[in-house]
CSV table of C-alpha atoms in Angstrom, one decimal:
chain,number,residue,atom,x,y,z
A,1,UNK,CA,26.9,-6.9,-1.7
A,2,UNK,CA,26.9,-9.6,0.8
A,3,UNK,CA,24.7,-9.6,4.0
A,4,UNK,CA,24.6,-12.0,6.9
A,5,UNK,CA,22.0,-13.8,7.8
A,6,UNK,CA,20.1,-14.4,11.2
A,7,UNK,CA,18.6,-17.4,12.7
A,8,UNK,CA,16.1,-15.9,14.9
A,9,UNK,CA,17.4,-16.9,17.5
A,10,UNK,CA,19.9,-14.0,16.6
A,11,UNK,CA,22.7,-16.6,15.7
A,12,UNK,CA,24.7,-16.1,12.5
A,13,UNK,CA,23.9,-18.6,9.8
A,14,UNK,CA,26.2,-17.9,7.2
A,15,UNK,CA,26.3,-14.9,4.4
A,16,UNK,CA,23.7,-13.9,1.3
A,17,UNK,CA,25.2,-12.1,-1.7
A,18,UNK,CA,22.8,-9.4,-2.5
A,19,UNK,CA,22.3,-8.6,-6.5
A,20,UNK,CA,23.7,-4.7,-7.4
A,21,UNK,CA,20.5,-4.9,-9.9
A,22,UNK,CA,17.9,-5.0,-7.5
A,23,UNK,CA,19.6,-3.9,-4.1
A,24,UNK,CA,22.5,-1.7,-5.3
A,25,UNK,CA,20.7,1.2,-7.2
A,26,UNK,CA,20.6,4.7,-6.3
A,27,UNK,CA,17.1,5.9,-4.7
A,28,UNK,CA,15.2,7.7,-7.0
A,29,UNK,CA,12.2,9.3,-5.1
A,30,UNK,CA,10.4,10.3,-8.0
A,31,UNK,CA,9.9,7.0,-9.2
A,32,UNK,CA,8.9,5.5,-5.8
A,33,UNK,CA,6.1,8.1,-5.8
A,34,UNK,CA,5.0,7.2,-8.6
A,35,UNK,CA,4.4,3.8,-8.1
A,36,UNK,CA,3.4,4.8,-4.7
A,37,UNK,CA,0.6,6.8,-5.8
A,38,UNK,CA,-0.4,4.4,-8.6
A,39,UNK,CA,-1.0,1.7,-5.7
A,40,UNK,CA,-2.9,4.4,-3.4
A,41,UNK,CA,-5.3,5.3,-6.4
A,42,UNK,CA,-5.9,1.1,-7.1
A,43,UNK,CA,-6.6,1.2,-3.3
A,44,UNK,CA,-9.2,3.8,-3.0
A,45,UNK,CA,-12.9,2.7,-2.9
A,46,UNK,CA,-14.6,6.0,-4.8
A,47,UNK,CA,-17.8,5.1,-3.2
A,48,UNK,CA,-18.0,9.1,-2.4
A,49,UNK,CA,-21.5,10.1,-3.7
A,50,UNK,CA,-23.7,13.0,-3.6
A,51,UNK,CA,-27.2,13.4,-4.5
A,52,UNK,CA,-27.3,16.2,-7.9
A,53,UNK,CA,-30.9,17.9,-8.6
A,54,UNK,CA,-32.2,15.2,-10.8
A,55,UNK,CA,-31.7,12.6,-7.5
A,56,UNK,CA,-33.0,15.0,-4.3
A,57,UNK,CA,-36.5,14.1,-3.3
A,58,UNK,CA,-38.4,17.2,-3.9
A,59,UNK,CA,-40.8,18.8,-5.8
A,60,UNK,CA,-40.4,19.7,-9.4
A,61,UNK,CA,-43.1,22.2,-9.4
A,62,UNK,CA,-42.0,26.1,-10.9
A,63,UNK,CA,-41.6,27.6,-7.2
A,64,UNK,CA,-43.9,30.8,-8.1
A,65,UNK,CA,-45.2,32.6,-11.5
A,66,UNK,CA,-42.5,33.8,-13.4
A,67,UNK,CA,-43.4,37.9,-14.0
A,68,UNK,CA,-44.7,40.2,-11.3
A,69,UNK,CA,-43.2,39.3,-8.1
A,70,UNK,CA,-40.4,41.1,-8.5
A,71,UNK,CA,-38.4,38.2,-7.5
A,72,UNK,CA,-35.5,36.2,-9.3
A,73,UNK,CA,-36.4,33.6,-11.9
A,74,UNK,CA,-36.9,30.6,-10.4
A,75,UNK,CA,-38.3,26.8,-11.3
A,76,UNK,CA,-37.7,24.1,-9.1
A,77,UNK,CA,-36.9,23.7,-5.6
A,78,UNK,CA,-33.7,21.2,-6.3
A,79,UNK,CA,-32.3,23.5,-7.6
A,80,UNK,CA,-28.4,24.0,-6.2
A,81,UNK,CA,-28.8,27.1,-4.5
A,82,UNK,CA,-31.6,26.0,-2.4
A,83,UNK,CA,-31.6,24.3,1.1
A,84,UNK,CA,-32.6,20.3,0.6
A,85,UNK,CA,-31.6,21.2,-3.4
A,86,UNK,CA,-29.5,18.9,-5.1
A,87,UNK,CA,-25.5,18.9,-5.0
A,88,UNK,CA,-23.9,20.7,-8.0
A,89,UNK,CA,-20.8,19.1,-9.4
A,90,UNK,CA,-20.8,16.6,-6.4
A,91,UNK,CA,-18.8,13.8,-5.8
A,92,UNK,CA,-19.6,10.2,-8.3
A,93,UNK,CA,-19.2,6.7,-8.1
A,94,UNK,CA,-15.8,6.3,-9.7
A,95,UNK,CA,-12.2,4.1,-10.3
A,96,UNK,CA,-9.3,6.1,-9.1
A,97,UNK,CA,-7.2,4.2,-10.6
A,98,UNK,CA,-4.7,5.2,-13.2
A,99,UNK,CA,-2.2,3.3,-15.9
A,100,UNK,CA,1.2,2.6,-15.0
A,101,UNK,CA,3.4,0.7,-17.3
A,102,UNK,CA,5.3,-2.4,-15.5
A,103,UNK,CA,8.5,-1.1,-16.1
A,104,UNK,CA,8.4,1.9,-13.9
A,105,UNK,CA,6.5,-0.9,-11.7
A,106,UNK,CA,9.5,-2.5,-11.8
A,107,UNK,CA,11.8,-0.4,-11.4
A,108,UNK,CA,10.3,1.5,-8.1
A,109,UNK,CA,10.2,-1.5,-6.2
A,110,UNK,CA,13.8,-2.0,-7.2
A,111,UNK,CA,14.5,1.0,-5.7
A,112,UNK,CA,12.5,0.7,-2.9
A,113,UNK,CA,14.7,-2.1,-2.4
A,114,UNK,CA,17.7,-0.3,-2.7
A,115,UNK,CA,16.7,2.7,-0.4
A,116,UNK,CA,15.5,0.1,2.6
A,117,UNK,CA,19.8,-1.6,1.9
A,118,UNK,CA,21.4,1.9,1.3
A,119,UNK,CA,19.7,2.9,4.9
A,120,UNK,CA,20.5,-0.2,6.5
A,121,UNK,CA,17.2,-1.1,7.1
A,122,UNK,CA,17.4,-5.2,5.5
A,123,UNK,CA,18.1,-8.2,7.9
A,124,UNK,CA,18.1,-11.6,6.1
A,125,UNK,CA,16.8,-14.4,7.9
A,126,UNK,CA,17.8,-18.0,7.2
A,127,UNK,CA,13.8,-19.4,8.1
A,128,UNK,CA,10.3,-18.4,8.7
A,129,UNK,CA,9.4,-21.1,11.1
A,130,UNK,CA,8.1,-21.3,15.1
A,131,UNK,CA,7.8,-24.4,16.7
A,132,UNK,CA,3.8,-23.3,17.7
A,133,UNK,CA,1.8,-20.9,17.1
A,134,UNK,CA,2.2,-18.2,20.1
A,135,UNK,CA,1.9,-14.7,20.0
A,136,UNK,CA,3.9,-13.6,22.7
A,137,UNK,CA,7.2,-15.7,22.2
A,138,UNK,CA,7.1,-14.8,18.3
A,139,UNK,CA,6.7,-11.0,20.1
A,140,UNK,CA,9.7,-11.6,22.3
A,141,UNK,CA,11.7,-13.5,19.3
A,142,UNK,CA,10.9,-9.7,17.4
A,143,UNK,CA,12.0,-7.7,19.9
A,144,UNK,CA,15.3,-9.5,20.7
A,145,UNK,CA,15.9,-8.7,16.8
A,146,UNK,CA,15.4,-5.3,17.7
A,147,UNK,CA,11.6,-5.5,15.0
A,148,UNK,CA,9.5,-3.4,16.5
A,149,UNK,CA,7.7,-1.9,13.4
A,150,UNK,CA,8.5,-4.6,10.1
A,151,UNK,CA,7.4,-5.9,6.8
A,152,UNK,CA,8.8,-9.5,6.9
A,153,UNK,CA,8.9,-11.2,3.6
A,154,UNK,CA,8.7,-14.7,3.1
A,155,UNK,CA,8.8,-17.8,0.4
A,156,UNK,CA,6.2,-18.6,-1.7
A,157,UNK,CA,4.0,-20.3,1.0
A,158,UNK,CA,4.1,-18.7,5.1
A,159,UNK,CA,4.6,-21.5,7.4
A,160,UNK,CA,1.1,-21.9,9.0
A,161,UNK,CA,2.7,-21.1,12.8
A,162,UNK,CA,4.7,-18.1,12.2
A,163,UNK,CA,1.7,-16.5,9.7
A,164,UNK,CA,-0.9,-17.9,13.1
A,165,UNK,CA,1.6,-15.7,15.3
A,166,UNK,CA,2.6,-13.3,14.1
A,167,UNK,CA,-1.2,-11.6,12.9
A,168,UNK,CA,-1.6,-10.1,16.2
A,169,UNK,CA,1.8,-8.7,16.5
A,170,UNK,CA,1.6,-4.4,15.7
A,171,UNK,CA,3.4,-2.6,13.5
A,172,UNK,CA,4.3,-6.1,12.4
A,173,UNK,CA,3.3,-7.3,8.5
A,174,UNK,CA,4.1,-10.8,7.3
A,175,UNK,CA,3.2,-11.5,3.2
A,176,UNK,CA,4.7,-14.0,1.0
A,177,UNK,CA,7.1,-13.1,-1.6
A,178,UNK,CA,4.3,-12.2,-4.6
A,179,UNK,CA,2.6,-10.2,-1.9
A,180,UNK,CA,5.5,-7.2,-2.1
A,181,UNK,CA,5.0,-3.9,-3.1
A,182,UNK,CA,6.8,-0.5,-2.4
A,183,UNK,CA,4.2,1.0,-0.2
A,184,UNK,CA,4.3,-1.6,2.5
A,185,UNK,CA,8.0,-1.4,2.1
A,186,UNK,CA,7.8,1.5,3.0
A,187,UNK,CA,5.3,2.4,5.9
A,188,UNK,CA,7.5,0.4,7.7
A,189,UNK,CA,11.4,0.6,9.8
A,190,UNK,CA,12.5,-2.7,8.8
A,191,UNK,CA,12.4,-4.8,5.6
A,192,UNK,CA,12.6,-8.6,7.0
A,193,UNK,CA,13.6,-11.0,4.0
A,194,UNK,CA,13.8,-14.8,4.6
A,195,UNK,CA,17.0,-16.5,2.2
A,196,UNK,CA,13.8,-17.8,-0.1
A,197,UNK,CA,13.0,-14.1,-0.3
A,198,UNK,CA,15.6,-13.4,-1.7
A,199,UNK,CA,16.3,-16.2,-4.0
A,200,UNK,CA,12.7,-15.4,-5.0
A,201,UNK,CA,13.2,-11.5,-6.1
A,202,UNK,CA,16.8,-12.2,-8.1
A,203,UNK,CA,14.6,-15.2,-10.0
A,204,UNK,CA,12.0,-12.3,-10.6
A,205,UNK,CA,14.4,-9.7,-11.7
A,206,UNK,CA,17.0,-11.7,-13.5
């Protein structure tokens, strides 16, 4: 499929054929959430912790004698059940992360790709370059393009004032090529590619 490309300064700058391998696919979602989720998991600190009965600072003296009170059965204070006891079953230190072979990898963003191009959601640029490094005419540039919430993708390096920028810029995410992934795809409207972009991905997926 062939797209045109933008300067952006909004002029045309000639056409960009589009491989049907990587953007011509038909969405599957249950692939895309898979590799969504697989990402989330990698993501997620599992820091969560809770003291358990052997970690509370208390006493581990039997609470009273065990026959003639009349009472329950009791030994120590840390017990669960007991205010300023430990935490039973409580959160642990632990990887969320899970296995996910590089095929379905793969093939999610490929159809993250092709869900962004079947919605209409992919403008090619022809360069990622601004003649300094200010905020608010990169800003202004956006907006003229109509990219108020973005993921622009890039070459292999970010030219130093366009990265300098656009940083401050919401809803706004700039990453080189190596840096793309289905969920930043998509959490946001628009999917920004520069032509090195895309010369980049069909390399990687030929």
């Amino acid at each position: 499929m062939d797209l045109t490309v933008k300067t952006l300064e909004g002029k045309d700058a000639g056409k960009v054929s589009l491989s049907d391998a990587i953007f011509g696919l038909e969405p599957r979602e249950d692939i895309i959430a898979r590799v969504v989720r697989w990402q989330l998991a990698k993501k997620q600190q599992g820091t969560h912790k809770a003291k358990g009965r052997a970690e509370v600072s208390r006493t581990g003296a039997k609470m009273y004698k065990q026959k003639g009170t009349g009472r329950a059965r009791h030994h120590s204070a840390r017990a669960p059940q007991f205010r300023g006891g430990g935490k039973a079953h409580g959160p642990v230190v632990r990887s969320h992360a899970h296995d996910l072979p590089k095929k379905v990898r793969s093939l999610g963003l490929r159809h993250a790709l092709s869900a962004k191009l079947k919605a209409e959601n992919i403008i090619v640029l022809d360069d990622l370059v601004a003649a300094e490094a200010k905020t608010k005419t990169l800003a202004g540039v956006f907006a003229s393009l109509g990219l108020t919430n973005a993921l622009i993708i890039g070459g292999a390096e970010i030219e130093n004032n366009f990265k300098l920028a656009a940083q401050n810029i919401p809803n706004v995410d700039v990453l080189p090529v190596q840096g793309i992934n289905v969920y930043d795809i998509l959490r946001r409207g628009k999917l920004v590619l520069s032509k090195a972009a895309v010369e980049a991905l069909e390399e990687r997926f030929k």
